[in-house]
Coordinates of N, CA, C and O in Angstrom, one line a residue:
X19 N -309.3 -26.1 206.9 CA -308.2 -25.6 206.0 C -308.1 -26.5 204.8 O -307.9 -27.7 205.1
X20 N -308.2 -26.1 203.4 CA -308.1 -26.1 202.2 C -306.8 -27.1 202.4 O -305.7 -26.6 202.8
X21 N -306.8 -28.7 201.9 CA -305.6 -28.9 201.6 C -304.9 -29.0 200.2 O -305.7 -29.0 199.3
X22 N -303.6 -28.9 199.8 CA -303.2 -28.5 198.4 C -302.3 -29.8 197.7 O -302.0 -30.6 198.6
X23 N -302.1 -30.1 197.2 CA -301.3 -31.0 196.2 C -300.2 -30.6 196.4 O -300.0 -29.4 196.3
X24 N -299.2 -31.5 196.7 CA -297.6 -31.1 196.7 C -297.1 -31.0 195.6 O -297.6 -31.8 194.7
X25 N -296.0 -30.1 195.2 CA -295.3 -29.9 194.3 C -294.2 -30.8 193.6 O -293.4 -31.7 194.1
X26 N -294.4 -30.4 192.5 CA -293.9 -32.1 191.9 C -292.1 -31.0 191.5 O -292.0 -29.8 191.3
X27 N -290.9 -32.1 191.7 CA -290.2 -31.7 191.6 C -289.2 -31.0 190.4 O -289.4 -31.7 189.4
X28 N -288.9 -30.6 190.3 CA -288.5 -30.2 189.0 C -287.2 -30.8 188.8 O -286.3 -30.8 189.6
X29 N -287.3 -31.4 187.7 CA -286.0 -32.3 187.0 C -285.2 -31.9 186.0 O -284.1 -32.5 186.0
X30 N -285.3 -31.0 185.2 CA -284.5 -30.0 184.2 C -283.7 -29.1 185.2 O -283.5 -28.9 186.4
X31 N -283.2 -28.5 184.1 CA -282.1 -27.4 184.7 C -282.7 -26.3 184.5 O -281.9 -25.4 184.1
X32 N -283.8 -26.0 184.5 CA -284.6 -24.7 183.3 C -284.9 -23.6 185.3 O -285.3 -24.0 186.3
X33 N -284.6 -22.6 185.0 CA -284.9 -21.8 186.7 C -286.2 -21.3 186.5 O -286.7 -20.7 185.5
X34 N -286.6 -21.6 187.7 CA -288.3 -21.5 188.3 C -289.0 -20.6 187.5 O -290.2 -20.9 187.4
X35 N -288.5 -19.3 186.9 CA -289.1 -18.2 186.7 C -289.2 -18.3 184.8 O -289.7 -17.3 184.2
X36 N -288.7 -19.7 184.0 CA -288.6 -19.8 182.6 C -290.1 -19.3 181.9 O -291.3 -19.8 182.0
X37 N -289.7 -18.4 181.4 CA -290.8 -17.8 180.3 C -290.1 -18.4 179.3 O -288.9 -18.7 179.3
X38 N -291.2 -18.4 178.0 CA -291.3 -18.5 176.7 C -291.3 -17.3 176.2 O -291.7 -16.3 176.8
X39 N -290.6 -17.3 174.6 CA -290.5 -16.3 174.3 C -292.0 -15.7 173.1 O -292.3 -16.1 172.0
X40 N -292.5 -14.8 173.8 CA -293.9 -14.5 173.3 C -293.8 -13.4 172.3 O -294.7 -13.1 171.5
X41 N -292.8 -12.8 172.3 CA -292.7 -12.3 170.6 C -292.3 -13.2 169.4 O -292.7 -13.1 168.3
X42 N -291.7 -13.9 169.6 CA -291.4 -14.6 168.5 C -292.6 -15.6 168.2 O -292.9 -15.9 167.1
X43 N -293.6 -16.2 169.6 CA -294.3 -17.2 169.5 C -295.4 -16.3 168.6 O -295.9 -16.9 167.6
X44 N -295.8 -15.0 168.8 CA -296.6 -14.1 167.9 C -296.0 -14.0 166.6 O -296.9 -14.0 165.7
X45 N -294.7 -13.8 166.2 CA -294.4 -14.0 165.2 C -294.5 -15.0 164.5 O -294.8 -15.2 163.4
X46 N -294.3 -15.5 165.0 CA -294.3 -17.3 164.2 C -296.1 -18.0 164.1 O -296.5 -19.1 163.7
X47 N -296.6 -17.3 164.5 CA -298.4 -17.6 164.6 C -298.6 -16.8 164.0 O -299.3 -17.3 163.1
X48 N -298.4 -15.4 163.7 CA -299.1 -14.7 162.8 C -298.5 -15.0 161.3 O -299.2 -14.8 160.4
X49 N -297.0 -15.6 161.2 CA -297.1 -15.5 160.2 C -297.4 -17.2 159.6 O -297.1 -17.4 158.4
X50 N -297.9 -18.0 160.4 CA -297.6 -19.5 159.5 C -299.5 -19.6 160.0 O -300.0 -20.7 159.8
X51 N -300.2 -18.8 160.3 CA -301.5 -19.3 160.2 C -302.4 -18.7 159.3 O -303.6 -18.9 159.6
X52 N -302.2 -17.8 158.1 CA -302.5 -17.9 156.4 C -301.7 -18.7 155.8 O -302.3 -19.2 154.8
X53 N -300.4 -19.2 156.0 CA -299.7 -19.6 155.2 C -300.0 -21.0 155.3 O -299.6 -21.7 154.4
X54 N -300.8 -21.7 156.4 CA -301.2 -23.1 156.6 C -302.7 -22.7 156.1 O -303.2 -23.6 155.5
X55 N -303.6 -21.7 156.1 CA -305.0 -21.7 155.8 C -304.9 -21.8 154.4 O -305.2 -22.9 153.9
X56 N -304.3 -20.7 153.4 CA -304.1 -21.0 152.1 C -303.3 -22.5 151.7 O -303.4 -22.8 150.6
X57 N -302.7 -23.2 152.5 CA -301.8 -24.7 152.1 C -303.3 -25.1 152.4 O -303.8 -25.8 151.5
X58 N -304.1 -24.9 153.3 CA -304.8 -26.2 153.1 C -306.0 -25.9 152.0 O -306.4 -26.9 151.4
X59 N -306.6 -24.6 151.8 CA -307.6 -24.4 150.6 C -307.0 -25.1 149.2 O -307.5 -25.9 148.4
X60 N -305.6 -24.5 149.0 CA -304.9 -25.1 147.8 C -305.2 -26.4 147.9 O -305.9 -26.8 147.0
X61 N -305.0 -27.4 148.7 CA -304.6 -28.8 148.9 C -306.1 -29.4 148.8 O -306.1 -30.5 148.2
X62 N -307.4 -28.8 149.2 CA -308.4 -29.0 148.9 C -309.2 -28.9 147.5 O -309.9 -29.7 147.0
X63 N -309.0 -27.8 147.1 CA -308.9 -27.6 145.6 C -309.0 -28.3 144.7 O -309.8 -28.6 143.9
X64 N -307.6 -28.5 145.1 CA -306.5 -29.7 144.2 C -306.6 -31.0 144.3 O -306.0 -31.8 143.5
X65 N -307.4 -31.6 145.4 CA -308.3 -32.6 145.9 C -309.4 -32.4 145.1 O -309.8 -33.4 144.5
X66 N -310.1 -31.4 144.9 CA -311.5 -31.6 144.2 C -311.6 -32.0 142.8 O -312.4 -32.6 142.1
X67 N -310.2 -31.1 142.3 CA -310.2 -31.1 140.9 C -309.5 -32.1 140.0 O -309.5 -32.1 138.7
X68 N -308.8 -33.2 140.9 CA -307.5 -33.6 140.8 C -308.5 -35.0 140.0 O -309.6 -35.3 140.2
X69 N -307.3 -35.9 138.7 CA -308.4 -37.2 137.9 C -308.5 -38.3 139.0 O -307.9 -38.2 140.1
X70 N -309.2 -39.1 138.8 CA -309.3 -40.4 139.6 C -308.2 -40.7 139.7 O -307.8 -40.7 140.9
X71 N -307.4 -41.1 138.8 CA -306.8 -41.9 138.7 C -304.8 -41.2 138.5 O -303.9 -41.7 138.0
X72 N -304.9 -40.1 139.1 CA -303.5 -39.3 139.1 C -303.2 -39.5 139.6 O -303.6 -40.3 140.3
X73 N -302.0 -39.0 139.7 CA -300.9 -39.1 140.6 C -300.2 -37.0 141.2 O -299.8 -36.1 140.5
X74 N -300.3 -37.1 142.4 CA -301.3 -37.5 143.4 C -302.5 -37.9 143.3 O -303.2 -37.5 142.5
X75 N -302.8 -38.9 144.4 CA -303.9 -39.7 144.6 C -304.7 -38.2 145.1 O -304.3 -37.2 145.6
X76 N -306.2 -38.6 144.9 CA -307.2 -37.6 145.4 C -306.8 -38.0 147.3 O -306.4 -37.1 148.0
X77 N -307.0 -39.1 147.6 CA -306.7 -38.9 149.0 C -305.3 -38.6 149.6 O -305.3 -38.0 150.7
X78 N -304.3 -38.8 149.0 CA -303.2 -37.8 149.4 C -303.6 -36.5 149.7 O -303.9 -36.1 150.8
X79 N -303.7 -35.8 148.5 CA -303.8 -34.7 148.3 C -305.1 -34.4 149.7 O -304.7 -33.3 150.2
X80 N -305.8 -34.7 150.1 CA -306.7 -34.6 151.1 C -306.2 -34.9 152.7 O -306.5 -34.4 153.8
X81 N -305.3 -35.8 152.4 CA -304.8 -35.7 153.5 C -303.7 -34.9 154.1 O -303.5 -34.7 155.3
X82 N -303.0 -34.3 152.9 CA -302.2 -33.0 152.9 C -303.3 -31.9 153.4 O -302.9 -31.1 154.3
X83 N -304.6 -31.7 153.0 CA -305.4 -30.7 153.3 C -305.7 -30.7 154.9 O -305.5 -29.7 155.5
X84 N -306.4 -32.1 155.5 CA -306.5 -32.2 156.2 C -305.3 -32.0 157.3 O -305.7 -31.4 158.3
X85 N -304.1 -32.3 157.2 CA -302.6 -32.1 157.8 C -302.7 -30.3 158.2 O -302.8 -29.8 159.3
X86 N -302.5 -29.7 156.9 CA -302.6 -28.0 157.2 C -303.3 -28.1 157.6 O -302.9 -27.5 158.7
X87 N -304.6 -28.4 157.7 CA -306.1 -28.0 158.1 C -305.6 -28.1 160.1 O -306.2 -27.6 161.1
X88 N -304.9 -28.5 160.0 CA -304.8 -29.2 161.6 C -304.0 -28.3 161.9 O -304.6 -27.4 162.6
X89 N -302.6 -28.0 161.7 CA -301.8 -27.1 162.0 C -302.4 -25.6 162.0 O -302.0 -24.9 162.9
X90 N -303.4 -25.2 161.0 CA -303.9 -24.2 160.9 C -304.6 -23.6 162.3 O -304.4 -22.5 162.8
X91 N -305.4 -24.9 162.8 CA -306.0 -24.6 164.2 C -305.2 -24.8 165.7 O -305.6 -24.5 166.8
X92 N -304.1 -25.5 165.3 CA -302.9 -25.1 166.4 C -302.2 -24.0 165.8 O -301.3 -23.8 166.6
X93 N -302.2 -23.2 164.8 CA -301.5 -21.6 165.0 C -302.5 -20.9 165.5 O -302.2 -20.1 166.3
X94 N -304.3 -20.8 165.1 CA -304.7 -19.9 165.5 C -304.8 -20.5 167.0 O -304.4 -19.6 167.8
X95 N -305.0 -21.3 167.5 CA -304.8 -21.9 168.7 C -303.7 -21.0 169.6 O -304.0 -20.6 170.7
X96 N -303.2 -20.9 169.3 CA -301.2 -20.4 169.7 C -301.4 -18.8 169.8 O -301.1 -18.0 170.7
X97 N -301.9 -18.7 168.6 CA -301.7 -17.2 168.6 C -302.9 -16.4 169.8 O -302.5 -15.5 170.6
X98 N -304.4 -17.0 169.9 CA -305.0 -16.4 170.9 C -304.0 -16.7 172.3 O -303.7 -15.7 173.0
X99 N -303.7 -17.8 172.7 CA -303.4 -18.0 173.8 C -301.6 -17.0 174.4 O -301.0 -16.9 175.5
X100 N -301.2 -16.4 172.9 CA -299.7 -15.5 173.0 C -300.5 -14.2 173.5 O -300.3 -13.4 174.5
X101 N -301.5 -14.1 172.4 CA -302.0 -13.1 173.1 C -302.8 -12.6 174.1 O -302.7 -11.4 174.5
X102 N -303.6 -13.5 174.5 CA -304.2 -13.6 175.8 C -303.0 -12.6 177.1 O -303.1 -11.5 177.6
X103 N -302.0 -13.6 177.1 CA -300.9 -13.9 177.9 C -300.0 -12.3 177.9 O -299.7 -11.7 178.9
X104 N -299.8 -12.0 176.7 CA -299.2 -10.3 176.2 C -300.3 -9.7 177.6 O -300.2 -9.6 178.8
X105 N -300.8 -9.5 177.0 CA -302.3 -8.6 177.5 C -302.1 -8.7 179.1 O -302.2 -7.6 179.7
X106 N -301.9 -9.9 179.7 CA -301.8 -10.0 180.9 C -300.5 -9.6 181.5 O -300.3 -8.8 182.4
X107 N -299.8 -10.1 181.0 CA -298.2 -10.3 181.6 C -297.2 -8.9 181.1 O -296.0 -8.8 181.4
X108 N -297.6 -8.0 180.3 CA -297.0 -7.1 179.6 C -298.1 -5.8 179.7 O -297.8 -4.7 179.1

């Protein structure tokens, strides 16, 4: 007989059955993952084109790219896994 891991207790006040809200989490991923893909092409851009010596620094501005660049792949991140989840549970 297969033994199992005991259940770890639950410490919030949140009841057994707490779902997330997966329309809004689709809303909120479809709409902020162009709006972080274009922040970060802009921010890259503007990194390439930007003088040596400006203000913003070329590496700011790159690290702002990189920043969206990151978020970009936690919304599309988010969004397959809302919808994965739709598809199953709905």
């Amino acid at each position: 007989m297969p033994t199992t891991a005991p259940r770890r207790w639950r410490s919030g006040t949140e009841p057994a059955t707490a779902r997330s809200a997966l329309r809004l989490r689709y809303l909120l991923s479809l709409t902020f993952t162009p709006l972080f893909a274009l922040a970060t092409v802009g921010f890259a851009v503007w990194a390439a084109n930007a003088p040596e010596f400006g203000a913003p620094s070329r590496s700011t501005l790159a690290g702002f790219a990189v920043a969206c660049g990151v978020l970009t792949l936690f919304a599309v991140v988010d969004l397959v896994v809302v919808i994965r989840r739709r598809r199953t549970e709905l």
